[in-house]
CSV table of C-alpha atoms in Angstrom, one decimal:
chain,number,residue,atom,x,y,z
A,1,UNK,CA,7.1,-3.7,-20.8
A,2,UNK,CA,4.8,-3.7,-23.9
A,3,UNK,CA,1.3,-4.9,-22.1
A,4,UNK,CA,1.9,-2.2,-19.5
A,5,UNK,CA,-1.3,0.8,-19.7
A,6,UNK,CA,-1.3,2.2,-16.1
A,7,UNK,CA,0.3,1.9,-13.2
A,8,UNK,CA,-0.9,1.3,-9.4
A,9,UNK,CA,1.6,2.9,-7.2
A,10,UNK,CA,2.7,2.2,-3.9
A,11,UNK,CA,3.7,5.9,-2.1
A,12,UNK,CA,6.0,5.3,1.4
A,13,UNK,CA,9.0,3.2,0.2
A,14,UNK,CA,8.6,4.3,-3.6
A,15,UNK,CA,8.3,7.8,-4.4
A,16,UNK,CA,9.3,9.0,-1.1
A,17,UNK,CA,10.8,8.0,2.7
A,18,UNK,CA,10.0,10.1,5.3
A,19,UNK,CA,9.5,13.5,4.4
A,20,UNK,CA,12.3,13.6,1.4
A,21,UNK,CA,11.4,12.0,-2.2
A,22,UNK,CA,13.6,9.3,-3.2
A,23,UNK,CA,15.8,9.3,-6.2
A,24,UNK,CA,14.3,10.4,-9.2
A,25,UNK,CA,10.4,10.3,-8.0
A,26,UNK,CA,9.8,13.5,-9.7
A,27,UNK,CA,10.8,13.1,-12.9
A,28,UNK,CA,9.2,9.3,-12.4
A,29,UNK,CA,5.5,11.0,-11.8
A,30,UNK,CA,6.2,14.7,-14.2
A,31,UNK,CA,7.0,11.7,-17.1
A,32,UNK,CA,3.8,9.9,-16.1
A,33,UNK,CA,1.3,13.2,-16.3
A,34,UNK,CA,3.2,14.7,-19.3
A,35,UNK,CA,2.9,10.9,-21.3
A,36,UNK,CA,-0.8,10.8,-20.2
A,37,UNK,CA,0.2,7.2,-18.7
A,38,UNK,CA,-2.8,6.3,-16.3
A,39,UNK,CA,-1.8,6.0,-13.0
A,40,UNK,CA,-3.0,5.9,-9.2
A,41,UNK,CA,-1.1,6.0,-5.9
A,42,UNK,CA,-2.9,3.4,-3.6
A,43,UNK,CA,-1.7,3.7,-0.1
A,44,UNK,CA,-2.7,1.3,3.2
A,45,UNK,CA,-2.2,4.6,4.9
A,46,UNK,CA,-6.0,5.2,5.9
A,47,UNK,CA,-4.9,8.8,7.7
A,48,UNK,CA,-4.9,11.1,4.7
A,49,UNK,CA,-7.0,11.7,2.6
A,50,UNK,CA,-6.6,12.7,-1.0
A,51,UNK,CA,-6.7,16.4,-0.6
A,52,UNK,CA,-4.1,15.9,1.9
A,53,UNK,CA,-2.0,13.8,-0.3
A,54,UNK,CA,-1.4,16.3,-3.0
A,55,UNK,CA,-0.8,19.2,-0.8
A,56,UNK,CA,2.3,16.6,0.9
A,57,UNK,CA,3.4,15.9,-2.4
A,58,UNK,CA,3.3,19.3,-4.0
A,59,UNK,CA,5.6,20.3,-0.9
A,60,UNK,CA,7.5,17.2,-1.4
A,61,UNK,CA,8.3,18.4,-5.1
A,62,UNK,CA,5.8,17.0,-7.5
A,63,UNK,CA,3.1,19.1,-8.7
A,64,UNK,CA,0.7,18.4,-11.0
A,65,UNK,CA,-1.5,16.2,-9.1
A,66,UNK,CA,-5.1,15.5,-8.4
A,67,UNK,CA,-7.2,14.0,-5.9
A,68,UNK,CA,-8.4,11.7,-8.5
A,69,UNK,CA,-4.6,10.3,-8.8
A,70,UNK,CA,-4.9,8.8,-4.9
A,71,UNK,CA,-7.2,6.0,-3.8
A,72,UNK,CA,-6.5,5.0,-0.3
A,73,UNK,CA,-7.2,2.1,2.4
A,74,UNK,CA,-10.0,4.4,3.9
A,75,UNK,CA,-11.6,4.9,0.5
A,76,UNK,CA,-11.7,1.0,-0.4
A,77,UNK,CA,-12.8,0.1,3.2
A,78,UNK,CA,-16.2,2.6,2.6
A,79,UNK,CA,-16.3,1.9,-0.9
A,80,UNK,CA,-16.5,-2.2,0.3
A,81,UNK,CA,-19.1,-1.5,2.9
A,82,UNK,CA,-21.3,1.0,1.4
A,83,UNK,CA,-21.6,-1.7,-1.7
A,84,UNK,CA,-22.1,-4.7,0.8
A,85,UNK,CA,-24.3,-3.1,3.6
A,86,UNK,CA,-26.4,-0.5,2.8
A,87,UNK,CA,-27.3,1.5,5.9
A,88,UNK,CA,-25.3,0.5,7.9
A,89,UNK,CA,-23.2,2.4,10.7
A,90,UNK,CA,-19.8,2.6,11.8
A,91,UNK,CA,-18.0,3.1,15.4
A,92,UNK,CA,-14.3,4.5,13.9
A,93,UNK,CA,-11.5,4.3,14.9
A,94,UNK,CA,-9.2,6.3,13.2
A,95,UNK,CA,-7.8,9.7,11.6
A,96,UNK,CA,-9.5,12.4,9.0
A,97,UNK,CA,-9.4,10.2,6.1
A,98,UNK,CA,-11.1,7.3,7.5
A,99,UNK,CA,-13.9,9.8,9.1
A,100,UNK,CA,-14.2,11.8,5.6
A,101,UNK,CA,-14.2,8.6,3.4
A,102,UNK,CA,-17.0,6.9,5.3
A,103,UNK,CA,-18.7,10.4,5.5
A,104,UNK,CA,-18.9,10.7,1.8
A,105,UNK,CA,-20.3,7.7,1.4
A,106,UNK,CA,-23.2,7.8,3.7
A,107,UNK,CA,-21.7,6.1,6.2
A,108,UNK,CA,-23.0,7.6,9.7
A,109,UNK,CA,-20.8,7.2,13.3
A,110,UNK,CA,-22.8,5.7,15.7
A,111,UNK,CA,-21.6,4.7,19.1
A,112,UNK,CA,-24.4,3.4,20.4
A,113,UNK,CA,-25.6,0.7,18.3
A,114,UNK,CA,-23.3,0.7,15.3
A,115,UNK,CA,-23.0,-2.1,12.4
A,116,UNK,CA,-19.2,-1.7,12.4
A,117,UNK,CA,-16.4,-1.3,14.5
A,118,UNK,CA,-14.2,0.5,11.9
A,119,UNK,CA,-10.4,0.2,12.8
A,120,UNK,CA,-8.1,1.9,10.7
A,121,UNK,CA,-4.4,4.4,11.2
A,122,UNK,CA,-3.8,6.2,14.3
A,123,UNK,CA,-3.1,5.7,17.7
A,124,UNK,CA,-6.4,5.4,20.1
A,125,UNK,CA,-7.1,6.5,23.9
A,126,UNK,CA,-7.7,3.2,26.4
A,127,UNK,CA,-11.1,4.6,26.5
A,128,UNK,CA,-11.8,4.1,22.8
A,129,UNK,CA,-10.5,1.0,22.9
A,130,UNK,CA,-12.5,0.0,25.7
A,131,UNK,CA,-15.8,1.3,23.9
A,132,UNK,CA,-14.9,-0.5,21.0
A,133,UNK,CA,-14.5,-3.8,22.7
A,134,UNK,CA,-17.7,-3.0,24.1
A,135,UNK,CA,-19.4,-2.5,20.7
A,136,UNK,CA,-18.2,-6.0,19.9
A,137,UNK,CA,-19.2,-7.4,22.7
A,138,UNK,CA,-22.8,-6.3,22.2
A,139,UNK,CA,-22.8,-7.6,18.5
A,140,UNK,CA,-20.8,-4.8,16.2
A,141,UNK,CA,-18.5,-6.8,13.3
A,142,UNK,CA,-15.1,-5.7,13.2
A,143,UNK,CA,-13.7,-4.5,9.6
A,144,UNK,CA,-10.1,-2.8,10.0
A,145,UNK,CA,-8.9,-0.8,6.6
A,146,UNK,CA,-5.8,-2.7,6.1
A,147,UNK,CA,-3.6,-5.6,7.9
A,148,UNK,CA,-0.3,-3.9,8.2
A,149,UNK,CA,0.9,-4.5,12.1
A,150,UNK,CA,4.0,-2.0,11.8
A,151,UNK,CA,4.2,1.2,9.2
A,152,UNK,CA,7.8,3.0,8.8
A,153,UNK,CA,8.3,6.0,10.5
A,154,UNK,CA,11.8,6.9,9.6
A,155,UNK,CA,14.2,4.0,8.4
A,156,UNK,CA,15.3,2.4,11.5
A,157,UNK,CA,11.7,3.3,13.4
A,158,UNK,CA,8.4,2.4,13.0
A,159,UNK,CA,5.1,2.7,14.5
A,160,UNK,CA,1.7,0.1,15.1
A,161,UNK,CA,-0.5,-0.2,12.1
A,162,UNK,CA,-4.2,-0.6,12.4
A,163,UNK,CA,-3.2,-4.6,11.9
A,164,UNK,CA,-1.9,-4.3,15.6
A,165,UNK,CA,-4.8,-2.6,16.5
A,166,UNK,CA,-8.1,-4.9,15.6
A,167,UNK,CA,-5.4,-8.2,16.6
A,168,UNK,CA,-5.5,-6.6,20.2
A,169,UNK,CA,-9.6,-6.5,19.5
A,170,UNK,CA,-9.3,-9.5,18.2
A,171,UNK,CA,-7.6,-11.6,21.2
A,172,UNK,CA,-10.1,-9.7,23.5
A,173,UNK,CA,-13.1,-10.4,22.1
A,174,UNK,CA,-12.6,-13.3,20.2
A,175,UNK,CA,-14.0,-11.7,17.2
A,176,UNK,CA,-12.2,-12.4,13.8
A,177,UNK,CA,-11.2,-9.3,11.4
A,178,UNK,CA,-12.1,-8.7,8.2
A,179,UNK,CA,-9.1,-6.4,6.4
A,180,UNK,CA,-9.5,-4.5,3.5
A,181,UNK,CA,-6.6,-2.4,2.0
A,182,UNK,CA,-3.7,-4.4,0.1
A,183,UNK,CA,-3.1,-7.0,-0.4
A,184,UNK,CA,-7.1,-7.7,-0.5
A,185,UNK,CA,-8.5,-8.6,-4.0
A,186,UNK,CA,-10.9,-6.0,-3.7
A,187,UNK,CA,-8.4,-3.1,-3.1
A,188,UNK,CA,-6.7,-3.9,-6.3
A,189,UNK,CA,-9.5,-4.2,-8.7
A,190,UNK,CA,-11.3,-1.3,-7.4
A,191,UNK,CA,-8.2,0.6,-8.2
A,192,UNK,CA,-7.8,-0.9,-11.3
A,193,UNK,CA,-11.4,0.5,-12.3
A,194,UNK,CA,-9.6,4.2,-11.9
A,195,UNK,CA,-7.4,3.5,-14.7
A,196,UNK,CA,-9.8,1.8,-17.1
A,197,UNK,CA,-7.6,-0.7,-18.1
A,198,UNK,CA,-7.7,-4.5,-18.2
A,199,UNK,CA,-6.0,-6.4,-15.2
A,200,UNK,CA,-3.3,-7.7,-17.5
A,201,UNK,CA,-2.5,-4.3,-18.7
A,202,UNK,CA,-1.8,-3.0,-15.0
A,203,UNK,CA,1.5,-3.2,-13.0
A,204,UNK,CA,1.6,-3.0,-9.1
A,205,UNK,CA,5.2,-0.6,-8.4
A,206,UNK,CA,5.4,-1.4,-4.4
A,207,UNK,CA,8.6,-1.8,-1.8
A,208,UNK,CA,6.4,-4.5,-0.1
A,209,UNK,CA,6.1,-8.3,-0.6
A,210,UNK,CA,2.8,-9.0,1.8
A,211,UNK,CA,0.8,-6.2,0.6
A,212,UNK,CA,2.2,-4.6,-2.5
A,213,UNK,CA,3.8,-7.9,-4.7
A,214,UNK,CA,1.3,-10.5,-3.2
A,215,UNK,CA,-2.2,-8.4,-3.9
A,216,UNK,CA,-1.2,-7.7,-7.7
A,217,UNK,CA,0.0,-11.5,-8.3
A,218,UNK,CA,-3.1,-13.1,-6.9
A,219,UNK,CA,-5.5,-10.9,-9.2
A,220,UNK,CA,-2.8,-11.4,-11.8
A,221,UNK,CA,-1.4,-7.6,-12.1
A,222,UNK,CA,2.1,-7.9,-13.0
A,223,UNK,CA,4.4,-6.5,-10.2
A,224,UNK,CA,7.3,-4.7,-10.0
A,225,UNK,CA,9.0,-4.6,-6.4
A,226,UNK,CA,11.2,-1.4,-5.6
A,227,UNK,CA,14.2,-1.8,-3.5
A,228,UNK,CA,13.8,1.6,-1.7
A,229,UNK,CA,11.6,0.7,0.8
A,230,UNK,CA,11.1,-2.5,3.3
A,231,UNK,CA,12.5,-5.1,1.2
A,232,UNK,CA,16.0,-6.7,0.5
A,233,UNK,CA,16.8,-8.5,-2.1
A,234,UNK,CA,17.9,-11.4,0.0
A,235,UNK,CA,14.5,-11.6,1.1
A,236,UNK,CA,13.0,-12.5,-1.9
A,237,UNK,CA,13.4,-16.2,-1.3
A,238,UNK,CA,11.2,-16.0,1.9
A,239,UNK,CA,7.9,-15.9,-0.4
A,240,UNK,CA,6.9,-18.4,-2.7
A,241,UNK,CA,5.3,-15.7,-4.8
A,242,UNK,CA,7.3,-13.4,-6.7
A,243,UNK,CA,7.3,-9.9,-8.5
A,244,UNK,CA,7.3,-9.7,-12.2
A,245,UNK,CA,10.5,-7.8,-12.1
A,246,UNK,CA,12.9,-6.3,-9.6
A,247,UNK,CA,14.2,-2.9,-10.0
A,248,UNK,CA,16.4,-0.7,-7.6
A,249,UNK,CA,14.4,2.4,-7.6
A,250,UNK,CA,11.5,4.3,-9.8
A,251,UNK,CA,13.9,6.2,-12.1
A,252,UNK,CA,14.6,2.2,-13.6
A,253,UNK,CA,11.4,2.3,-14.2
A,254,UNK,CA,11.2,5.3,-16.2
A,255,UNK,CA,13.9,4.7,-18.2
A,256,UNK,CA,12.3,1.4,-18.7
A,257,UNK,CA,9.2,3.4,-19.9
A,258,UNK,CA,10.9,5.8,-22.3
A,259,UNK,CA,13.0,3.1,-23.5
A,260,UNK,CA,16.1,4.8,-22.7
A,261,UNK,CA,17.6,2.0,-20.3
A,262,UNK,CA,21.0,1.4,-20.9
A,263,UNK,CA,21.2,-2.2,-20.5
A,264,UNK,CA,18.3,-4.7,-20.2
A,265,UNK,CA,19.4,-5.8,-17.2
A,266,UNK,CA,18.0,-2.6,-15.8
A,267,UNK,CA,14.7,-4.8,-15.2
A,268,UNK,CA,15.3,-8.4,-14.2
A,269,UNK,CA,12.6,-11.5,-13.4
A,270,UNK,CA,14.5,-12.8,-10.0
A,271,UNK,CA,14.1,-16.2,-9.2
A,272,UNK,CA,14.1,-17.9,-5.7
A,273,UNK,CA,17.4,-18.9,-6.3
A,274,UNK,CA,19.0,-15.8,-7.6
A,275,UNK,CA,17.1,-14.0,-4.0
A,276,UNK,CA,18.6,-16.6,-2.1
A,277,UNK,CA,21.8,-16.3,-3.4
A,278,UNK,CA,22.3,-12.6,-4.5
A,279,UNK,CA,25.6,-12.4,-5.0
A,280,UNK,CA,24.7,-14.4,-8.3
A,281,UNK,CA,22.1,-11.5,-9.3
A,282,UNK,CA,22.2,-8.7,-11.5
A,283,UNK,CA,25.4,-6.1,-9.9
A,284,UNK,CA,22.8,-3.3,-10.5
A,285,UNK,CA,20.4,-5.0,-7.4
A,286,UNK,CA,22.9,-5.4,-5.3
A,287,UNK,CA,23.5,-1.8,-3.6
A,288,UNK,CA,20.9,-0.7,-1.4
A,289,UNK,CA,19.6,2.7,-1.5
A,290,UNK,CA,17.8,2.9,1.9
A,291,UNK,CA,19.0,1.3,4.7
A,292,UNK,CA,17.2,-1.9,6.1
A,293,UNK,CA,15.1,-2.4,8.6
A,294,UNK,CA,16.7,-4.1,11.6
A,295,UNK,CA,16.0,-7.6,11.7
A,296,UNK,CA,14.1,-9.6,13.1
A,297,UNK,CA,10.7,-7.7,12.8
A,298,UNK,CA,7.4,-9.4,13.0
A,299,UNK,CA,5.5,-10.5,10.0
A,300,UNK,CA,4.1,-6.9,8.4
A,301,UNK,CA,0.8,-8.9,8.3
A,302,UNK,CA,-0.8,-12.3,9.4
């Protein structure tokens, strides 16, 4: 992979499941900081916030980290209206790292009057979600920090995602969303900025086609999928977009990036057809390291 400078990283489904890392994730990030390889974890997961992050992942194993090394769907969603509305005011809806991110960036709660509805991770009291609807009602715009309707919990359990949430505001007030977060255009290239490197020079690693593989192809990021997280290889041929490469886990990757792989096949272009038809892919893809999701789930996003 000569053209690749720095890396945007997806974080549940690719360096770790749960609360346990996933194989090789370590040595994956430790080769990263040691090679001086630019790199940022960008998470839909407005909750944390990057203080948070690297205290989690330092008890998960990996030390070494920063806050500058996280840029989450809270961060992007004030980044997006601090830039676009000056003065404006927000009624939130959500955990720490939504609060703190809008905090930083001047962004004041206001339940009386406020600009915004902000909807982001987290689950919410009927009263909040009454006062919210209320807030709309009287003229409030409704932004919610990412799309994704269901986030894993633990492999064969998940949990609503702030998508679910502002559709519920959504079909009561007949007011349309506007999501930030992956796969948003603006979500990638404001992470891109952190690395100071060209758009062609970046590669998207996520375990998720809607937010992960789409966002990076349609701002032209090249885009490796991970098959430790939410996605089969059998689904590949759902999507008429598709990654760059498809690899079983991040340790691929890394001996991708040292050049150590043993064979080339380590990292393979899949097409629709090989996805539809896997046992015709690459042996290496076809053993599954996490178990699936039970199907049928709804769409992760709209």
């Amino acid at each position: 992979m000569p053209q690749t400078k720095g890396l945007l990283i997806d974080m549940d489904g690719v360096i770790y499941r749960e609360n346990h890392l996933l194989p090789r994730a370590a040595e994956f990030v430790h080769f990263l900081i040691e090679s001086a390889t630019p790199f940022v974890f960008v998470t839909n997961n407005s909750a944390p916030t990057p203080e948070d992050l690297v205290v989690k992942l330092s008890h998960l194993g990996i030390s070494g980290l920063s806050v500058r090394h996280f840029y989450t769907a809270a961060m992007n969603t004030a980044e997006f209206l601090a830039g676009t509305h000056p003065c404006c005011t927000a009624f939130v809806m959500g955990d720490a790292g939504l609060n703190l991110a809008l905090q930083k960036a001047g962004i004041p709660n206001d339940s009386i009057r406020p600009t915004y509805v902000v909807v982001g991770e987290g689950m919410q009291s009927t009263e909040k979600l009454s006062k919210a609807h209320e807030l709309l009602e009287r003229g409030a715009r409704l932004v919610a920090t990412n799309p994704d309707n269901w986030c894993p919990v633990k492999n064969e359990v998940t949990r609503p995602g702030a998508g679910a949430l502002a559709a519920y505001l959504e079909a009561s007030t007949g007011q349309r969303a506007y999501f930030l977060g992956k796969p948003n255009p603006y979500m990638f290239q404001r992470a891109r900025r952190l690395l100071q490197r060209r758009t062609e020079e970046v590669m998207m690693v996520g375990d998720t086609m809607e937010t992960d593989i789409r966002g990076a192809i349609e701002v032209g990021m090249q885009a490796c999928l991970v098959l430790t997280g939410s996605t089969r290889l059998e689904d590949l041929g759902n999507y008429v977009y598709q990654p760059t490469c498809v690899l079983e886990g991040v340790g691929d990757l890394l001996d991708e990036l040292k050049g150590s792989s043993k064979d080339r096949r380590t990292v393979a272009h899949q097409s629709m057809t090989e996805a539809t038809h896997p046992k015709g892919a690459h042996k290496h893809l076809q053993k599954r390291t996490e178990t699936p999701y039970p199907k049928p789930r709804p769409a992760m996003t709209k």
